[in-house]
Coordinates of C-alpha atoms in Angstrom, one line a residue:
M1 CA 0.0 0.0 0.0
G2 CA 3.0 2.3 -0.3
H3 CA 4.7 4.7 2.1
W4 CA 1.7 5.5 4.3
S5 CA 0.8 1.9 4.8
S6 CA 4.2 1.1 6.4
S7 CA 3.5 4.0 8.7
I8 CA 0.2 2.6 9.9
V9 CA 0.9 -1.1 10.1
A10 CA 1.6 -1.0 13.8
I11 CA -2.0 -0.1 14.5
L12 CA -3.8 -1.7 11.6
A13 CA -4.0 -5.2 13.0
I14 CA -6.3 -6.1 10.2
S15 CA -3.1 -6.7 9.9
G16 CA 12.6 -5.9 18.5
T17 CA 12.2 -5.9 22.0
G18 CA 11.6 -2.9 24.3
T19 CA 11.3 -2.1 27.9
C20 CA 7.9 -1.0 29.1
N21 CA 8.2 -2.6 32.6
V22 CA 5.6 -5.2 31.5
A23 CA 7.4 -8.1 33.3
A24 CA 7.4 -6.2 36.5
S25 CA 3.7 -5.4 36.4
Y26 CA 2.4 -8.6 34.8
K27 CA 0.4 -10.7 37.3
G28 CA -0.6 -14.4 36.8
P29 CA -0.7 -17.8 38.5
S30 CA 2.2 -19.1 40.6
T31 CA 5.1 -20.3 38.5
K32 CA 7.0 -22.2 41.2
G33 CA 6.7 -25.5 39.4
C34 CA 7.8 -24.3 35.9
A35 CA 11.5 -24.6 36.2
S36 CA 11.2 -28.4 36.9
A37 CA 8.6 -28.8 34.2
C38 CA 11.0 -27.2 31.6
T39 CA 13.8 -29.5 32.8
D40 CA 11.5 -32.5 32.3
L41 CA 10.4 -31.3 28.9
S42 CA 14.0 -30.8 27.8
K43 CA 14.5 -34.5 28.4
S44 CA 11.3 -35.8 26.8
L45 CA 11.4 -33.3 23.9
P46 CA 15.1 -33.0 23.1
G47 CA 16.0 -30.1 20.9
K48 CA 12.5 -28.5 21.2
V49 CA 12.9 -26.6 24.5
T50 CA 14.8 -23.3 24.7
T51 CA 15.7 -21.6 28.0
V52 CA 17.6 -18.4 28.7
A53 CA 20.8 -20.4 29.0
N54 CA 20.7 -20.3 25.2
A55 CA 20.5 -16.6 25.1
A56 CA 20.7 -16.0 21.3
A57 CA 18.0 -18.5 20.5
F58 CA 15.8 -17.4 23.4
Q59 CA 15.9 -13.8 22.4
Q60 CA 15.2 -14.6 18.8
I61 CA 12.0 -16.4 19.8
Q62 CA 11.1 -13.8 22.3
S63 CA 11.3 -11.0 19.7
G64 CA 8.7 -12.6 17.5
Y65 CA 5.6 -10.6 18.8
Y66 CA 3.5 -7.8 17.3
S67 CA 3.7 -5.7 20.5
T68 CA 6.4 -5.2 23.1
F69 CA 3.8 -5.9 25.7
N70 CA 4.5 -9.6 24.9
S71 CA 8.0 -9.5 23.7
D72 CA 9.0 -8.0 27.1
L73 CA 7.7 -11.1 29.0
A74 CA 10.3 -13.8 29.6
P75 CA 9.0 -17.4 30.1
A76 CA 10.9 -20.1 32.0
C77 CA 11.2 -21.8 28.6
F78 CA 10.0 -21.8 25.1
V79 CA 8.8 -25.1 23.6
L80 CA 8.6 -25.4 19.8
P81 CA 6.6 -28.6 19.2
T82 CA 6.6 -30.3 15.8
T83 CA 3.6 -32.6 16.3
A84 CA 0.3 -32.6 18.0
Q85 CA 1.8 -35.3 20.3
D86 CA 4.5 -32.8 21.4
V87 CA 1.8 -30.3 22.2
A88 CA 0.0 -32.9 24.3
A89 CA 3.2 -33.7 26.2
V90 CA 3.6 -30.0 27.1
V91 CA 0.0 -29.7 28.3
K92 CA 0.4 -32.8 30.5
A93 CA 3.7 -31.6 31.9
A94 CA 2.2 -28.1 32.7
K95 CA -0.8 -29.6 34.3
K96 CA 1.2 -32.0 36.4
A97 CA 3.5 -29.2 37.6
Q98 CA 0.6 -26.7 37.8
C99 CA 2.7 -24.4 35.7
P100 CA 0.9 -21.6 33.8
F101 CA 1.5 -21.6 30.0
A102 CA 0.9 -19.5 27.0
V103 CA 0.2 -20.4 23.4
K104 CA 1.6 -18.4 20.4
G105 CA 0.7 -18.8 16.8
G106 CA 1.7 -15.6 14.9
G107 CA 1.9 -13.5 18.1
H108 CA -0.3 -10.7 16.8
T109 CA -2.7 -10.3 19.8
F110 CA -1.2 -7.3 21.5
F111 CA -2.1 -7.1 25.2
A112 CA 0.4 -8.4 27.9
G113 CA 0.1 -12.1 28.5
A114 CA -2.2 -12.8 25.5
N115 CA 0.3 -15.1 23.9
S116 CA 3.3 -14.9 26.1
I117 CA 4.0 -15.4 29.8
Q118 CA 6.4 -14.3 32.5
D119 CA 8.2 -17.3 34.1
G120 CA 5.8 -19.9 32.7
I121 CA 6.0 -22.2 29.7
S122 CA 5.5 -20.5 26.3
I123 CA 4.3 -22.9 23.6
D124 CA 5.4 -21.5 20.2
L125 CA 3.6 -23.3 17.4
Q126 CA 5.8 -22.0 14.5
Q127 CA 6.9 -25.5 13.6
L128 CA 3.3 -26.6 13.1
N129 CA 3.3 -25.1 9.7
Q130 CA 1.8 -27.6 7.2
V131 CA -0.1 -26.4 4.2
T132 CA -1.6 -29.3 2.2
V133 CA -4.5 -29.6 -0.1
N134 CA -6.7 -32.7 0.5
K135 CA -8.7 -34.8 -2.0
D136 CA -12.0 -33.4 -0.8
G137 CA -10.8 -29.9 -1.8
S138 CA -10.1 -28.7 1.7
A139 CA -6.7 -27.4 2.9
S140 CA -5.0 -28.6 6.1
I141 CA -3.2 -25.7 7.7
G142 CA -1.0 -25.7 10.8
P143 CA -1.7 -23.0 13.4
G144 CA 2.0 -21.8 13.4
N145 CA 1.7 -20.5 9.8
R146 CA 1.4 -16.9 8.9
W147 CA -1.1 -16.1 6.2
G148 CA 1.6 -15.0 3.7
R149 CA 3.1 -18.5 3.6
V150 CA -0.4 -20.0 3.2
Y151 CA -1.2 -17.9 0.2
E152 CA 2.2 -18.4 -1.3
T153 CA 1.6 -22.2 -1.2
L154 CA -1.9 -22.0 -2.6
D155 CA -1.6 -19.3 -5.2
P156 CA 0.3 -21.5 -7.7
L157 CA -2.5 -24.1 -7.4
G158 CA -5.2 -21.5 -8.3
L159 CA -6.7 -21.8 -4.8
T160 CA -7.2 -19.6 -1.8
V161 CA -8.8 -19.6 1.6
M162 CA -10.7 -17.2 3.9
G163 CA -7.7 -15.9 5.9
G164 CA -6.0 -12.8 7.1
R165 CA -5.4 -9.7 4.9
V166 CA -1.9 -9.1 6.3
S167 CA 0.8 -11.6 5.5
T168 CA 2.4 -11.5 8.9
V169 CA -0.8 -12.3 10.9
G170 CA -0.9 -15.8 12.3
V171 CA -3.4 -18.5 11.3
G172 CA -4.3 -19.7 14.7
G173 CA -5.5 -16.5 16.4
L174 CA -7.6 -15.4 13.5
L175 CA -9.3 -18.7 13.0
V176 CA -10.4 -19.3 16.6
S177 CA -11.8 -15.8 16.9
G178 CA -13.6 -14.6 13.8
G179 CA -11.8 -14.2 10.5
L180 CA -12.4 -11.2 8.3
S181 CA -10.8 -11.7 4.9
F182 CA -10.7 -10.2 1.4
L183 CA -13.5 -12.7 0.5
H184 CA -15.8 -12.6 3.5
P185 CA -18.7 -10.8 1.7
S186 CA -19.0 -13.7 -0.7
Q187 CA -17.7 -16.6 1.4
G188 CA -18.4 -15.7 5.0
L189 CA -16.1 -15.4 8.0
G190 CA -13.0 -17.6 8.5
V191 CA -14.7 -19.5 11.3
D192 CA -17.6 -20.4 9.0
N193 CA -15.2 -22.0 6.6
I194 CA -13.5 -24.5 9.0
R195 CA -14.5 -28.1 8.3
S196 CA -12.6 -29.8 11.1
Y197 CA -10.1 -29.2 13.9
Q198 CA -7.3 -31.3 15.4
L199 CA -7.3 -30.3 19.0
V200 CA -5.2 -31.1 22.1
N201 CA -7.5 -30.9 25.0
A202 CA -6.9 -30.3 28.8
E203 CA -6.1 -34.0 29.4
G204 CA -3.4 -33.9 26.7
K205 CA -5.5 -36.0 24.3
V206 CA -5.6 -35.4 20.6
L207 CA -9.1 -35.1 19.3
E208 CA -10.7 -34.7 15.8
V209 CA -13.4 -32.2 16.1
N210 CA -16.1 -31.6 13.4
Q211 CA -19.8 -31.7 12.9
K212 CA -19.9 -35.5 13.4
N213 CA -17.2 -35.9 16.1
N214 CA -17.7 -33.7 19.2
P215 CA -20.2 -31.4 17.4
D216 CA -20.8 -29.2 20.6
L217 CA -17.0 -28.6 20.7
F218 CA -17.0 -27.9 17.0
W219 CA -19.5 -25.1 17.5
A220 CA -17.6 -23.6 20.5
L221 CA -14.3 -23.5 18.6
R222 CA -15.8 -21.4 15.9
G223 CA -15.2 -18.1 17.8
G224 CA -14.5 -19.4 21.3
G225 CA -10.8 -18.5 21.4
N226 CA -8.4 -20.5 23.4
N227 CA -10.9 -21.8 26.1
F228 CA -11.1 -25.4 25.0
G229 CA -7.6 -26.6 24.0
I230 CA -4.9 -26.0 21.5
V231 CA -5.7 -26.4 17.8
T232 CA -2.9 -28.2 16.0
R233 CA -4.5 -28.3 12.6
F234 CA -7.3 -26.5 10.8
D235 CA -9.1 -28.2 7.8
V236 CA -10.6 -25.3 5.9
N237 CA -12.6 -24.7 2.7
T238 CA -10.8 -23.6 -0.4
V239 CA -12.1 -21.7 -3.3
K240 CA -10.7 -21.6 -6.8
H241 CA -9.2 -18.2 -7.3
Q242 CA -6.3 -16.9 -9.4
N243 CA -6.2 -13.1 -9.4
F244 CA -7.9 -10.1 -7.9
W245 CA -8.3 -6.4 -8.7
G246 CA -7.1 -4.5 -5.7
G247 CA -4.5 -2.7 -3.8
G248 CA -4.0 0.2 -1.3
I249 CA -5.1 3.8 -1.8
N250 CA -4.2 6.6 0.6
Y251 CA -5.9 10.0 0.6
N252 CA -5.6 13.4 2.1
I253 CA -8.1 13.8 5.0
S254 CA -10.0 16.4 2.9
E255 CA -11.6 13.5 1.1
L256 CA -13.3 12.2 4.3
E257 CA -16.9 13.2 3.5
P258 CA -17.2 12.0 -0.1
L259 CA -15.3 8.8 0.7
M260 CA -17.5 8.0 3.6
K261 CA -20.5 8.3 1.3
A262 CA -18.9 5.9 -1.1
Y263 CA -18.0 3.5 1.7
N264 CA -21.6 3.5 2.9
R265 CA -22.7 2.1 -0.5
L266 CA -20.8 -1.1 0.1
A267 CA -23.3 -2.0 2.9
Q268 CA -26.6 -1.1 1.3
P269 CA -28.6 -3.9 -0.2
E270 CA -29.4 -1.9 -3.4
T271 CA -25.7 -1.0 -4.1
Q272 CA -23.6 -3.7 -2.4
D273 CA -21.5 -6.1 -4.4
P274 CA -20.4 -9.3 -2.6
K275 CA -17.2 -9.4 -4.6
A276 CA -16.1 -6.0 -3.2
T277 CA -14.5 -5.3 0.2
T278 CA -12.3 -2.7 1.8
W279 CA -11.5 -1.3 5.2
F280 CA -11.7 2.5 5.8
A281 CA -9.1 3.9 8.2
P282 CA -8.5 7.5 9.1
V283 CA -5.0 7.8 10.6
Y284 CA -3.6 10.6 12.7
F285 CA 0.1 11.2 13.4
P286 CA 0.1 13.4 16.6
K287 CA 3.8 14.4 16.4
T288 CA 3.4 16.0 13.0
G289 CA -0.3 16.8 13.0
L290 CA -0.8 14.9 9.8
W291 CA -4.0 13.1 8.9
I292 CA -4.6 10.6 6.1
I293 CA -7.2 8.0 5.0
N294 CA -6.1 4.5 4.3
T295 CA -8.1 2.0 2.2
E296 CA -7.6 -1.3 0.5
P297 CA -10.3 -1.9 -2.1
V298 CA -10.3 -5.5 -3.3
Y299 CA -12.6 -7.0 -6.0
A300 CA -12.7 -10.8 -6.3
E301 CA -12.2 -10.9 -10.0
P302 CA -9.4 -9.7 -12.2
V303 CA -11.5 -7.1 -14.0
S304 CA -9.9 -4.9 -16.6
T305 CA -11.9 -1.8 -15.6
T306 CA -12.7 -0.3 -12.2
P307 CA -15.7 -2.0 -10.6
E308 CA -18.7 0.3 -10.4
I309 CA -18.8 0.1 -6.6
F310 CA -15.2 1.4 -6.4
K311 CA -15.3 4.2 -9.0
P312 CA -15.7 6.9 -6.3
F313 CA -12.5 5.6 -4.6
M314 CA -10.5 5.6 -7.8
E315 CA -11.8 8.9 -9.1
S316 CA -11.4 10.8 -5.8
P317 CA -8.8 13.5 -5.9
N318 CA -6.0 14.2 -3.5
Q319 CA -4.7 10.6 -3.5
L320 CA -1.3 10.2 -1.8
S321 CA -0.6 6.8 -3.2
N322 CA -2.3 4.1 -5.2
S323 CA -1.2 0.5 -5.8
I324 CA -4.3 -0.9 -7.5
R325 CA -3.4 -3.7 -9.9
I326 CA -4.3 -7.2 -11.0
T327 CA -2.6 -9.5 -8.6
N328 CA -2.8 -12.6 -6.4
M329 CA -3.7 -13.1 -2.7
S330 CA -0.1 -13.4 -1.5
S331 CA 0.8 -10.0 -3.1
L332 CA -2.3 -8.3 -1.7
A333 CA -1.4 -9.6 1.8
Q334 CA 2.0 -8.1 1.5
D335 CA 0.7 -4.6 0.9
T336 CA 0.8 -4.0 4.6
P337 CA 4.5 -4.6 5.4
P338 CA 5.9 -6.2 8.6
S339 CA 6.2 -4.2 11.8
G340 CA 7.9 -4.7 15.1
G341 CA 9.3 -2.9 18.1
N342 CA 6.3 -0.7 19.0
T343 CA 3.9 -0.8 21.8
V344 CA 0.3 -1.3 20.6
A345 CA -3.2 -1.1 22.1
E346 CA -6.5 -1.8 20.4
W347 CA -10.2 -1.7 21.1
D348 CA -13.4 -2.3 19.1
I349 CA -17.2 -2.1 19.3
T350 CA -19.9 -2.9 16.8
M351 CA -22.9 -0.9 15.8
K352 CA -25.6 -0.8 13.2
M353 CA -24.3 0.5 9.9
N354 CA -23.8 4.3 10.1
T355 CA -20.7 6.1 8.9
E356 CA -21.5 9.2 11.1
V357 CA -19.3 7.5 13.8
V358 CA -16.2 8.3 11.7
H359 CA -17.0 12.0 11.8
Y360 CA -17.6 11.8 15.5
M361 CA -14.3 10.1 16.2
H362 CA -12.4 12.4 13.9
Q363 CA -13.8 15.4 15.7
R364 CA -13.1 14.0 19.2
I365 CA -9.5 13.3 18.3
R366 CA -9.1 16.8 16.7
D367 CA -10.5 18.2 20.0
G368 CA -7.7 16.4 22.0
A369 CA -9.2 13.1 23.1
M370 CA -5.9 11.3 22.2
N371 CA -3.4 14.0 23.4
H372 CA -0.3 12.3 24.9
P373 CA 3.3 13.2 24.0
A374 CA 4.4 9.6 23.5
L375 CA 1.8 8.6 20.9
D376 CA 3.1 8.1 17.4
Q377 CA -0.1 6.9 15.6
V378 CA -3.9 6.9 16.1
A379 CA -6.1 5.0 13.7
F380 CA -9.8 4.2 13.8
P381 CA -10.6 1.8 11.0
V382 CA -14.2 0.8 10.3
Q383 CA -15.2 -2.4 8.6
I384 CA -18.6 -3.7 7.3
L385 CA -20.2 -6.9 8.4
G386 CA -22.9 -7.1 5.8
K387 CA -25.9 -9.4 5.4
T388 CA -24.1 -11.4 2.8
T389 CA -21.2 -12.2 5.1
L390 CA -23.5 -13.2 8.0
S391 CA -25.8 -15.3 5.8
H392 CA -23.1 -18.0 5.5
T393 CA -23.1 -18.8 9.3
K394 CA -26.5 -20.7 9.3
N395 CA -25.6 -22.6 6.1
R396 CA -22.3 -23.9 7.4
G397 CA -23.0 -25.3 10.8
G398 CA -23.3 -22.2 12.9
N399 CA -20.8 -20.5 15.2
A400 CA -20.5 -19.0 18.7
L401 CA -20.5 -15.4 17.7
G402 CA -24.2 -14.8 18.2
L403 CA -24.7 -13.1 14.8
S404 CA -27.2 -13.8 12.0
E405 CA -28.1 -12.2 8.7
S406 CA -30.9 -10.2 10.3
D407 CA -28.2 -8.4 12.4
G408 CA -26.6 -6.9 9.3
P409 CA -25.4 -4.6 8.0
L410 CA -23.1 -3.9 11.0
L411 CA -20.0 -1.7 11.3
I412 CA -17.0 -2.8 13.3
V413 CA -15.4 0.3 14.8
Q414 CA -11.8 -0.1 15.9
L415 CA -9.3 2.1 17.7
G416 CA -5.6 1.4 17.3
L417 CA -2.8 3.2 19.1
S418 CA 1.0 2.9 18.7
W419 CA 3.8 4.4 20.6
P420 CA 7.6 3.7 21.0
A421 CA 9.0 0.9 23.1
G422 CA 10.8 2.2 26.2
T423 CA 8.0 4.4 27.6
S424 CA 7.3 4.2 31.3
A425 CA 4.5 2.0 32.8
A426 CA 2.8 5.2 33.9
D427 CA 2.8 6.5 30.3
D428 CA 1.5 3.1 29.0
E429 CA -1.4 3.3 31.5
A430 CA -2.1 6.9 30.7
I431 CA -2.4 6.0 27.0
Y432 CA -4.6 3.1 27.8
A433 CA -6.9 5.4 29.9
L434 CA -7.3 7.7 26.9
G435 CA -8.2 4.8 24.6
D436 CA -10.7 3.4 27.2
A437 CA -12.3 6.8 27.6
L438 CA -12.7 7.4 23.9
M439 CA -14.2 4.0 23.2
R440 CA -16.6 4.4 26.1
D441 CA -17.8 7.7 24.6
V442 CA -18.1 6.1 21.2
K443 CA -20.2 3.3 22.7
Q444 CA -22.5 5.9 24.5
W445 CA -22.8 7.8 21.2
S446 CA -24.0 4.7 19.5
V447 CA -26.6 4.1 22.3
K448 CA -27.9 7.7 22.0
K449 CA -28.2 7.3 18.2
G450 CA -30.0 4.0 18.6
L451 CA -27.2 2.2 16.8
E452 CA -25.8 0.0 19.6
H453 CA -25.0 -3.6 19.0
R454 CA -23.6 -6.0 21.7
Y455 CA -21.0 -7.8 19.5
I456 CA -17.2 -7.3 20.0
Y457 CA -14.9 -8.7 17.4
M458 CA -12.3 -10.7 19.4
N459 CA -9.3 -10.1 17.1
Y460 CA -9.4 -6.4 17.9
A461 CA -10.7 -6.4 21.4
G462 CA -9.1 -4.4 24.2
R463 CA -7.5 -6.1 27.2
S464 CA -10.5 -5.4 29.5
Q465 CA -13.3 -5.8 26.9
N466 CA -15.7 -8.7 27.7
V467 CA -16.0 -10.4 24.3
F468 CA -18.2 -13.3 25.3
E469 CA -20.9 -11.0 26.8
G470 CA -21.1 -9.6 23.3
Y471 CA -22.0 -13.0 21.9
G472 CA -25.3 -12.9 23.8
A473 CA -26.3 -14.5 27.1
K474 CA -27.5 -17.8 25.5
N475 CA -24.2 -18.3 23.6
H476 CA -22.1 -17.3 26.5
A477 CA -23.8 -19.9 28.7
R478 CA -23.5 -22.5 26.1
L479 CA -19.8 -21.9 25.8
R480 CA -19.4 -22.3 29.5
Q481 CA -21.2 -25.6 29.4
V482 CA -18.9 -26.9 26.7
A483 CA -15.8 -25.7 28.6
K484 CA -17.0 -27.5 31.7
K485 CA -17.6 -30.7 29.8
Y486 CA -14.3 -30.8 28.0
D487 CA -12.1 -29.1 30.7
P488 CA -13.8 -29.8 34.0
E489 CA -10.7 -28.9 36.0
G490 CA -10.4 -25.5 34.2
V491 CA -6.9 -26.0 32.8
F492 CA -7.5 -23.5 30.0
Q493 CA -9.2 -21.1 32.4
K494 CA -6.6 -21.1 35.2
L495 CA -3.3 -22.2 33.8
V496 CA -3.7 -20.3 30.5
P497 CA -4.2 -16.7 31.7
G498 CA -3.9 -15.2 28.2
G499 CA -6.7 -14.6 25.8
K500 CA -10.4 -13.9 26.5
K501 CA -12.0 -16.3 28.9
V502 CA -15.6 -17.6 29.0
F503 CA -15.5 -17.6 32.9

């Protein structure tokens, strides 16, 4: 997406190490049994356990996180399993020692402890990276992949999957939480395109989970996060696809009003096109006072002329950059380049489709709602959850999100903040407080306007946001029942402090 895209990647999670005193402030279960557990695992899984004694290897693994909130945490050991049986061995060892553990796929979830842990066991799934196409047309994908590698494998076969839109985002976190993609208007969310899971449960057993085997667990895994075990393989739908029309376009903020009108058309039944999708992200750089608008229009056909729905985006003046072209999925996913070394915080809410919220947030930030000298970037992307996207849930076995076609069209409203590593804990908390306050105000604005919706998209949710309440009381209760059935001792509630919990 060009120069501006590299500037906003730290906060566009639609997507080094620092020192922000996270380790000192991080609180979790007792880790007194973890050193012995790591020693035992070093013997049973030779070559797959790394401790700080191997400083170079330890630091290399530790640096592989999106936000310094997690790269600053130092576990007692990292374990890099290569099979589901290895994962099972780690779960058994952690449970025996009552040692808390974390699970990392791509490491993109930002808040402290989400996918790393201080003094516990960190299971890094990067070696579980298979990408194979099955005879039934599905693809088996390991949770340690990042989406760029998945697309690079499938593109030459003329296939693609409903996965992340940024190459460096991990497979596992996206597919257990929601799964917006470049194809979600026509194919549904990522969770609705999963046929089967291989899962290591709280007893360290390897289960096959689908609509026939453990169907209640299958439903819960479609949006239930890390509450039920560790997924070691996803079997997902593929679609035949070669090339797309698409790319990134950045604009001067002066184009806000006409572009918002154009964006609104993507959600309206009389003008929407299920082959078209884009996010819409105003971005503010506080240290320079600069504002831009970032978009990534994608059309799911290699058309030779601009699709009607995107003509206002292409014809809009004051473009700062434009990389629209005919290209494949792996190239599109590389438009937002890798980031690292920053501290990141995010939040989101959902409301009935109404683009006035963008003007409200723009004005609030212009009035000083995000004033803090450490802040580098402030972005508030909005993304459409249309009726066509939500219609696929019912037809593909259902999911735990609590959404149906009648809910749409909805608008996911995200806030993303980025600031340099090395800020004080006090500054970190001050910035968090600003973000919390603004999103509370946005929520209240939606209530007053009659636009409120309970749903919170897990992949962007803030550290204190209660995602599962947003799924609705019935689904939340059902998720708790499934957790109690498959994990009666609460291993994934008590020993895995990271992630969003159903209890």
